[in-house]
Short mmCIF file of C-alpha atoms and ligand atoms in Angstrom, two decimals:
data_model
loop_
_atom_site.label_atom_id
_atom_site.label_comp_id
_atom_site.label_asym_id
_atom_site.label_seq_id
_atom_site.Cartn_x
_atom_site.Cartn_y
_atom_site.Cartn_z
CA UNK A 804 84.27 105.44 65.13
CA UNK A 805 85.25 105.32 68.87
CA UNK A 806 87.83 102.93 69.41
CA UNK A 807 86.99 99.68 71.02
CA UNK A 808 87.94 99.23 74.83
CA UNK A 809 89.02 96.32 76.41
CA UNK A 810 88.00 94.86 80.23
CA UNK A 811 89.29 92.60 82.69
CA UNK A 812 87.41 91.97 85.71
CA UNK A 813 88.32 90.04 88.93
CA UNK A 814 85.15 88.94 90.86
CA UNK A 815 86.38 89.69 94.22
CA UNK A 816 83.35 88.48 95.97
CA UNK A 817 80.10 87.30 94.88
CA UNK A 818 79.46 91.33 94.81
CA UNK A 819 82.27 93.16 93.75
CA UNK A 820 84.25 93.41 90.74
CA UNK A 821 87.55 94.76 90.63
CA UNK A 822 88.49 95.93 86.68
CA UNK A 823 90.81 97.03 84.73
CA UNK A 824 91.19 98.61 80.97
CA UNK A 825 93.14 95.89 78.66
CA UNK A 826 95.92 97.07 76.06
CA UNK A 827 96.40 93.51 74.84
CA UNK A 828 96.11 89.72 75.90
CA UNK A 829 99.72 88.47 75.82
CA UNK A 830 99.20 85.34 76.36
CA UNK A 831 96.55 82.69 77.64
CA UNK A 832 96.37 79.05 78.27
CA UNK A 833 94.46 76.38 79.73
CA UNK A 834 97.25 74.32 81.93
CA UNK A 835 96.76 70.86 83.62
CA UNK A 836 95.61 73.08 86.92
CA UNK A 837 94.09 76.24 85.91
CA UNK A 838 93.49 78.73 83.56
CA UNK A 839 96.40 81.67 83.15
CA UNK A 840 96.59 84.92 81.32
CA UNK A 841 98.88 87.51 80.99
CA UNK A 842 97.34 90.60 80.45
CA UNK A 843 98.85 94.38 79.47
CA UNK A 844 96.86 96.84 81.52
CA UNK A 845 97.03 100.22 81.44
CA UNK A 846 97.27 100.84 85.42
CA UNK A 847 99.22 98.30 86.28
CA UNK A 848 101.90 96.99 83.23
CA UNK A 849 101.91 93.58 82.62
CA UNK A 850 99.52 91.45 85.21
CA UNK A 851 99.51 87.54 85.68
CA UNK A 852 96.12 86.32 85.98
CA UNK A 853 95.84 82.55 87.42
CA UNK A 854 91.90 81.64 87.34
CA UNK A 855 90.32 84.97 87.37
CA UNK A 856 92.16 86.18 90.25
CA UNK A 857 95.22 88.32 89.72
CA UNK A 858 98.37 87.14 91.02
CA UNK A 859 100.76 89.77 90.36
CA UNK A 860 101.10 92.80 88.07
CA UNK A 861 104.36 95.09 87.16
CA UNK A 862 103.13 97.64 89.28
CA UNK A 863 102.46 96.55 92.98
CA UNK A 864 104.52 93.15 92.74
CA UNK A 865 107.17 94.60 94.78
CA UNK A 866 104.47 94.91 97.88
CA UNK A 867 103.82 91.19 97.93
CA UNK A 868 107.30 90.33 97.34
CA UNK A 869 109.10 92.75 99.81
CA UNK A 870 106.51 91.73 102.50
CA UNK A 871 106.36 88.08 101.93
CA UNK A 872 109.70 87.86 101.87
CA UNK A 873 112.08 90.26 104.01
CA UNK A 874 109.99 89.98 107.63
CA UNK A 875 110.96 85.92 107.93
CA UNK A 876 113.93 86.47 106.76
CA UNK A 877 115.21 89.03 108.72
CA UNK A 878 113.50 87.33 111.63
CA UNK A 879 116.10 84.77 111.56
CA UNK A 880 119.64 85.23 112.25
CA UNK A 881 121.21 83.10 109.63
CA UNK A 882 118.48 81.81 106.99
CA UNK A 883 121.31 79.67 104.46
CA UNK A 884 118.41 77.23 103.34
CA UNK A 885 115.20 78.75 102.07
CA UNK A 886 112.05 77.32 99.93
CA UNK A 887 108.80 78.23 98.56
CA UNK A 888 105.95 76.72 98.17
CA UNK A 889 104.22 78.03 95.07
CA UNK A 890 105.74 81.18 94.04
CA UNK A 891 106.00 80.66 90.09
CA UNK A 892 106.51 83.81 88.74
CA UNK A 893 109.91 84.11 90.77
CA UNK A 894 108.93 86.94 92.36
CA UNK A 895 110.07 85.73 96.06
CA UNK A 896 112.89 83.74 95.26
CA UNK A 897 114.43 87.51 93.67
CA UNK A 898 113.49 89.02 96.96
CA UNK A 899 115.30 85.81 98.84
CA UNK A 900 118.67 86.01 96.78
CA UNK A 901 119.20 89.90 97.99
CA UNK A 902 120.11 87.96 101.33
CA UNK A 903 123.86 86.93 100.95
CA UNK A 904 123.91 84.49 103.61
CA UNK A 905 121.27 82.33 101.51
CA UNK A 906 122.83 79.52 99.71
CA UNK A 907 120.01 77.78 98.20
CA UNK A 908 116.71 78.93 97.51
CA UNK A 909 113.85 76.00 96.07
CA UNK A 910 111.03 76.94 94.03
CA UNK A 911 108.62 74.42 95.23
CA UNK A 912 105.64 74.81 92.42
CA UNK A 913 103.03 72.37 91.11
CA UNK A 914 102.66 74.36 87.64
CA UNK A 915 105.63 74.61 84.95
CA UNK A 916 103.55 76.55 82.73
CA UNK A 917 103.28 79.45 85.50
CA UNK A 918 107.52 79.36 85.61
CA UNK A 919 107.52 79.44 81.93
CA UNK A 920 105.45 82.30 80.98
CA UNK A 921 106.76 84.24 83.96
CA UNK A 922 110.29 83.86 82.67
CA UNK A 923 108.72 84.51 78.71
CA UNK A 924 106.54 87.89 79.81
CA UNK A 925 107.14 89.03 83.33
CA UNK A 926 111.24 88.84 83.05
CA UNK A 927 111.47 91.92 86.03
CA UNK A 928 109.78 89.52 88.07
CA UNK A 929 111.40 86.09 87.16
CA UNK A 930 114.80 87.29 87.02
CA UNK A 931 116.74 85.29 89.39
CA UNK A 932 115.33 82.20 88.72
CA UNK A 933 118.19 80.99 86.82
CA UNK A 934 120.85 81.63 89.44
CA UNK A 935 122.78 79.54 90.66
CA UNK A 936 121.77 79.63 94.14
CA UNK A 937 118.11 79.02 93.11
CA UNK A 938 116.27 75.72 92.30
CA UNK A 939 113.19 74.87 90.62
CA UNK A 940 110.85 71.22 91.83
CA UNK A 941 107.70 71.17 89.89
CA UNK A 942 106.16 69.15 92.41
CA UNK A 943 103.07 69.43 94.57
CA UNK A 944 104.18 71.71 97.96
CA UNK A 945 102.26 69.46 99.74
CA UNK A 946 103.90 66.33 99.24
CA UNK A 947 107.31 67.86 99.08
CA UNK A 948 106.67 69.09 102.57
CA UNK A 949 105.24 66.04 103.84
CA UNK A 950 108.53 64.14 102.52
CA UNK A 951 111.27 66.03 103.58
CA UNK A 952 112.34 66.64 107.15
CA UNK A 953 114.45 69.19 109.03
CA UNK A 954 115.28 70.60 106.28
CA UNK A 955 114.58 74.30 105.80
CA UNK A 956 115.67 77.53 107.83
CA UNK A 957 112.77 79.49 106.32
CA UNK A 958 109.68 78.25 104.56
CA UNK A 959 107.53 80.66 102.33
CA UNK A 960 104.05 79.70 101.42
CA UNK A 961 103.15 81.91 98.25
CA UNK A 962 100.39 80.31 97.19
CA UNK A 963 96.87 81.34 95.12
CA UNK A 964 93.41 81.30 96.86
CA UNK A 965 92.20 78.28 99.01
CA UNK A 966 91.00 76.51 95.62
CA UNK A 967 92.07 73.89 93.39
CA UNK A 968 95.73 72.35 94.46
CA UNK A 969 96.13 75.33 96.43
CA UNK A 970 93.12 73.73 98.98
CA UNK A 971 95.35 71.22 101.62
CA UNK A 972 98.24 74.39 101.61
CA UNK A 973 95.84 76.06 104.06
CA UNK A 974 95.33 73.14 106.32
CA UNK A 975 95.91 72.12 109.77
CA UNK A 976 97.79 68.87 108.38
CA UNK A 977 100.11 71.28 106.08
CA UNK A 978 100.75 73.24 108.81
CA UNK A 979 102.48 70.14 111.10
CA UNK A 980 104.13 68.83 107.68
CA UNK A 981 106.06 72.48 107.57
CA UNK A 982 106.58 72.62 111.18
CA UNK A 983 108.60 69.09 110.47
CA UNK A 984 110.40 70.03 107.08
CA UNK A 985 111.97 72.77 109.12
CA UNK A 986 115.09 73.14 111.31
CA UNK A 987 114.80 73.22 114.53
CA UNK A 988 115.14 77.15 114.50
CA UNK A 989 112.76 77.30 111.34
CA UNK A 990 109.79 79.47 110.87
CA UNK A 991 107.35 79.71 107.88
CA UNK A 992 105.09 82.33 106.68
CA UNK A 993 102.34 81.62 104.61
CA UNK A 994 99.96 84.24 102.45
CA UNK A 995 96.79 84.63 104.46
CA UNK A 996 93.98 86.75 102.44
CA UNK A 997 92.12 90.02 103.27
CA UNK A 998 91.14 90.93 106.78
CA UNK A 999 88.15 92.09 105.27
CA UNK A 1000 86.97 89.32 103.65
CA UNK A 1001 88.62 85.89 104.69
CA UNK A 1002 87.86 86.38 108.48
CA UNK A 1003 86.99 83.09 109.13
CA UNK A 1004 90.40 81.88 106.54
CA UNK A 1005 92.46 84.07 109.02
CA UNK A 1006 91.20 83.23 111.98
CA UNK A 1007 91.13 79.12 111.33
CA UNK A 1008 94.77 79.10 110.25
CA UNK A 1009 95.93 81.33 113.40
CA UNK A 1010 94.69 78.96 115.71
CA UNK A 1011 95.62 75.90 113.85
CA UNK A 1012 99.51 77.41 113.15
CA UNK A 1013 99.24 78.48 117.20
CA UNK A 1014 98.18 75.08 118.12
CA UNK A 1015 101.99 73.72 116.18
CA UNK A 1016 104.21 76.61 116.71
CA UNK A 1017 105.48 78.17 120.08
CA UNK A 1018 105.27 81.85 118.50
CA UNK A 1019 102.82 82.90 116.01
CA UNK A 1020 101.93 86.33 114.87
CA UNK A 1021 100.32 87.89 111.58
CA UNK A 1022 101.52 90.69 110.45
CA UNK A 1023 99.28 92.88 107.39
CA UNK A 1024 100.34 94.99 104.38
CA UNK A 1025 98.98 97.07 101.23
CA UNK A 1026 98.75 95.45 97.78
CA UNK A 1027 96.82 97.48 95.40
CA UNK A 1028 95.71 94.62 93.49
CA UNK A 1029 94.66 92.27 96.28
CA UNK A 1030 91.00 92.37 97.19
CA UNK A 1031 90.46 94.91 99.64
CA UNK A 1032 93.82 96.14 99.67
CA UNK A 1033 94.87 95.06 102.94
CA UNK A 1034 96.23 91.37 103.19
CA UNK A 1035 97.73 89.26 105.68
CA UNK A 1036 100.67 86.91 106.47
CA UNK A 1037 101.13 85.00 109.17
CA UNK A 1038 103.96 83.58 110.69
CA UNK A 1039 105.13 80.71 112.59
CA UNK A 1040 108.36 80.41 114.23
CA UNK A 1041 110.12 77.54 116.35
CA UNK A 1042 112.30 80.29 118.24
CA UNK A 1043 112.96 83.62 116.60
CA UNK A 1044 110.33 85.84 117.46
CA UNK A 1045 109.63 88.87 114.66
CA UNK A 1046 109.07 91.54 117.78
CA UNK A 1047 112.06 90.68 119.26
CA UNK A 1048 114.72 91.63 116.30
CA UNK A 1049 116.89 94.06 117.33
CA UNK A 1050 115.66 96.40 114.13
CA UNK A 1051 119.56 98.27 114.21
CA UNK A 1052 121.38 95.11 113.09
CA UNK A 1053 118.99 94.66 110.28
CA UNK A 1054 121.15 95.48 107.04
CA UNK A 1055 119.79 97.96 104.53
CA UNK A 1056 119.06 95.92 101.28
CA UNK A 1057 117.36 97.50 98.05
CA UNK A 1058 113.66 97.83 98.64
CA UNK A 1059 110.65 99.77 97.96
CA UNK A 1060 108.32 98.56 100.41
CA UNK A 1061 110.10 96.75 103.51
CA UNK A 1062 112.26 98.45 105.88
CA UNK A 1063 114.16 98.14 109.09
CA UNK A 1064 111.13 100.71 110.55
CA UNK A 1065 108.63 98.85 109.18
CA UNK A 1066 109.66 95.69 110.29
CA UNK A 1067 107.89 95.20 113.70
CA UNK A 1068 105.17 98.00 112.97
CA UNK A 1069 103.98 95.69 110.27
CA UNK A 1070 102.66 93.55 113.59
CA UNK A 1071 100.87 96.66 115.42
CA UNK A 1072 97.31 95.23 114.25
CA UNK A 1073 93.81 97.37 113.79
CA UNK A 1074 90.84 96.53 116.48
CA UNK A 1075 89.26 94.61 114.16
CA UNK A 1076 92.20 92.23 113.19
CA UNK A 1077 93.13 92.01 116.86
CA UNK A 1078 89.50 90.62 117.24
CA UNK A 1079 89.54 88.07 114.15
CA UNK A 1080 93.11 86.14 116.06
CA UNK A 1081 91.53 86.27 119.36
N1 SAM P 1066 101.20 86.14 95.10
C1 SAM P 1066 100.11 85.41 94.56
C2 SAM P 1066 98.84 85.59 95.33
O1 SAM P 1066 98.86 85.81 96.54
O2 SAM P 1066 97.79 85.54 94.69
C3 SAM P 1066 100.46 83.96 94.37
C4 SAM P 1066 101.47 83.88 93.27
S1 SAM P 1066 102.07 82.36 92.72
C5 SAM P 1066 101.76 82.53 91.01
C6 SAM P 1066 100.96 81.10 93.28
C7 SAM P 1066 101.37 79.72 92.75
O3 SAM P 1066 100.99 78.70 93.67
C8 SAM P 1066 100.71 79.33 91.43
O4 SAM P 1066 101.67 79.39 90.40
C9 SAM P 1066 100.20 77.90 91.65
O5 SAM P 1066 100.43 77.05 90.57
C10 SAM P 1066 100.98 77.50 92.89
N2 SAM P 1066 100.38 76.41 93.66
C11 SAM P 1066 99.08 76.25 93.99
N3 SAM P 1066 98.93 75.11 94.69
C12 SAM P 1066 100.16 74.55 94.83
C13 SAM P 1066 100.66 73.38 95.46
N4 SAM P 1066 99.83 72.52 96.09
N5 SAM P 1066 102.00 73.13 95.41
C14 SAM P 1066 102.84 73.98 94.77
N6 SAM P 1066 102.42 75.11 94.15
C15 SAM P 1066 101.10 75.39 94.19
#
């Protein structure tokens, strides 16, 4: 008898499915804010689901992370405090601790279960959350924003889709409460969605971050498992702007995906990207 084969699918959009073949299902549970699995694929190793929509897998985390992490931070000359907002499975606060000059990075999440089977079943990813320059606050982003003032060198928004509590971390109001948590040198990025299919996300929070910050850009990069492939970030900065680093001085830290090359090509944008921030 032909042995049994397993499926995951990711609706992507109302029309397209993006799937996977299954090994096992390491883990599931139903958690005060959404649903989570961790899946073994066969493509991709080990993959954190969070509601149907993949978050991160073994595979292509390092994509995300790299990206998310390394342009803001080597936008700004001396980034000592960091936090982000969301961010459970640890992925960006390992990507924030290769920076020596970092003294504390906070893990700003709403969901303990997320940190906790990260740490069990994704431990490549999670790894640093236990150091001692890092701190976890299971809190809502939101209100820890909204409560804490000039605070923060760099601010990193890595949060799920525009649903459930991750709704108010894409709006205008979120946007000003960042702007006042950091420094007066701070800058944020935030995780923005495809180009292909979040247009209208894209374009609302460019204008809105635009309308609060004196330099904003977006800046794109590949993530296998992301719909489309192509996904956005987009940054707002009190002073330090990305295009103007002086890409020489940047120092060469252990990466797959970010480099000093990279760093202001990530901002050359395709026609139709140029048109969506216009
Ligand atoms: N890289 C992923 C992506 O782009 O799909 C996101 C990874 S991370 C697991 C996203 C985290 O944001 C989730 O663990 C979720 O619990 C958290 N989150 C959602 N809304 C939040 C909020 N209002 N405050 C803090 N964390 C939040």
């Amino acid at each position: 008898m032909a042995e049994m084969e397993l499926w995951f699918t990711e609706q992507q959009t109302p029309d397209l499915g993006f799937t996977c073949k299954i090994t096992k299902t390491i883990y599931t549970a139903k958690t005060q804010y959404q649903d989570l699995a961790i899946l073994e694929t066969k493509q991709f190793g080990r993959m954190l689901v969070l509601d149907g929509a993949v978050q991160t897998t073994i595979a292509d985390e390092f994509c995300y992370h790299e990206l998310i992490s390394h342009v803001p931070l080597f936008t700004h000359p001396n980034p000592k405090k960091v936090a982000v907002i969301g961010g459970g499975d640890g992925g960006v606060i390992r990507e924030i601790l290769k920076h020596d000059e970092v003294e504390k990075a906070y893990l700003i999440e709403i969901d303990r279960e997320v940190i906790e089977a990260s740490k069990k079943y994704l431990p490549e990813i999670s790894c640093a959350l236990d150091d001692e320059r890092a701190e976890v606050v299971i809190t809502d982003g939101i209100k820890f924003v909204s409560e804490n003032k000039n605070m923060f060198d760099v601010i990193i928004v890595d949060s799920t889709d525009p649903v459930g509590p991750a709704v108010g971390l894409f709006q205008d109001s979120f946007y000003k409460a960042v702007f006042e948590c950091l420094k007066e040198d701070g800058l944020f990025v935030a995780q923005t969605e495809s180009p292909f299919y979040d247009q209208d996300l894209i374009k609302n929070v460019f204008h809105a971050v635009k309308s609060i910050f004196p330099i904003t850009r977006l800046y794109l990069g590949f993530i296998p498992t992301y719909p489309s492939g192509l996904w956005s970030f987009t940054l707002g900065s009190k002073k330090y702007d990305p295009l103007e680093v002086d890409i020489s001085k940047i120092k060469r830290i252990d990466t797959k995906y970010y480099n000093p090359e990279l760093h202001k090509a990530l901002f050359a944008l395709p026609t139709f990207v140029q048109e969506i921030i216009k």
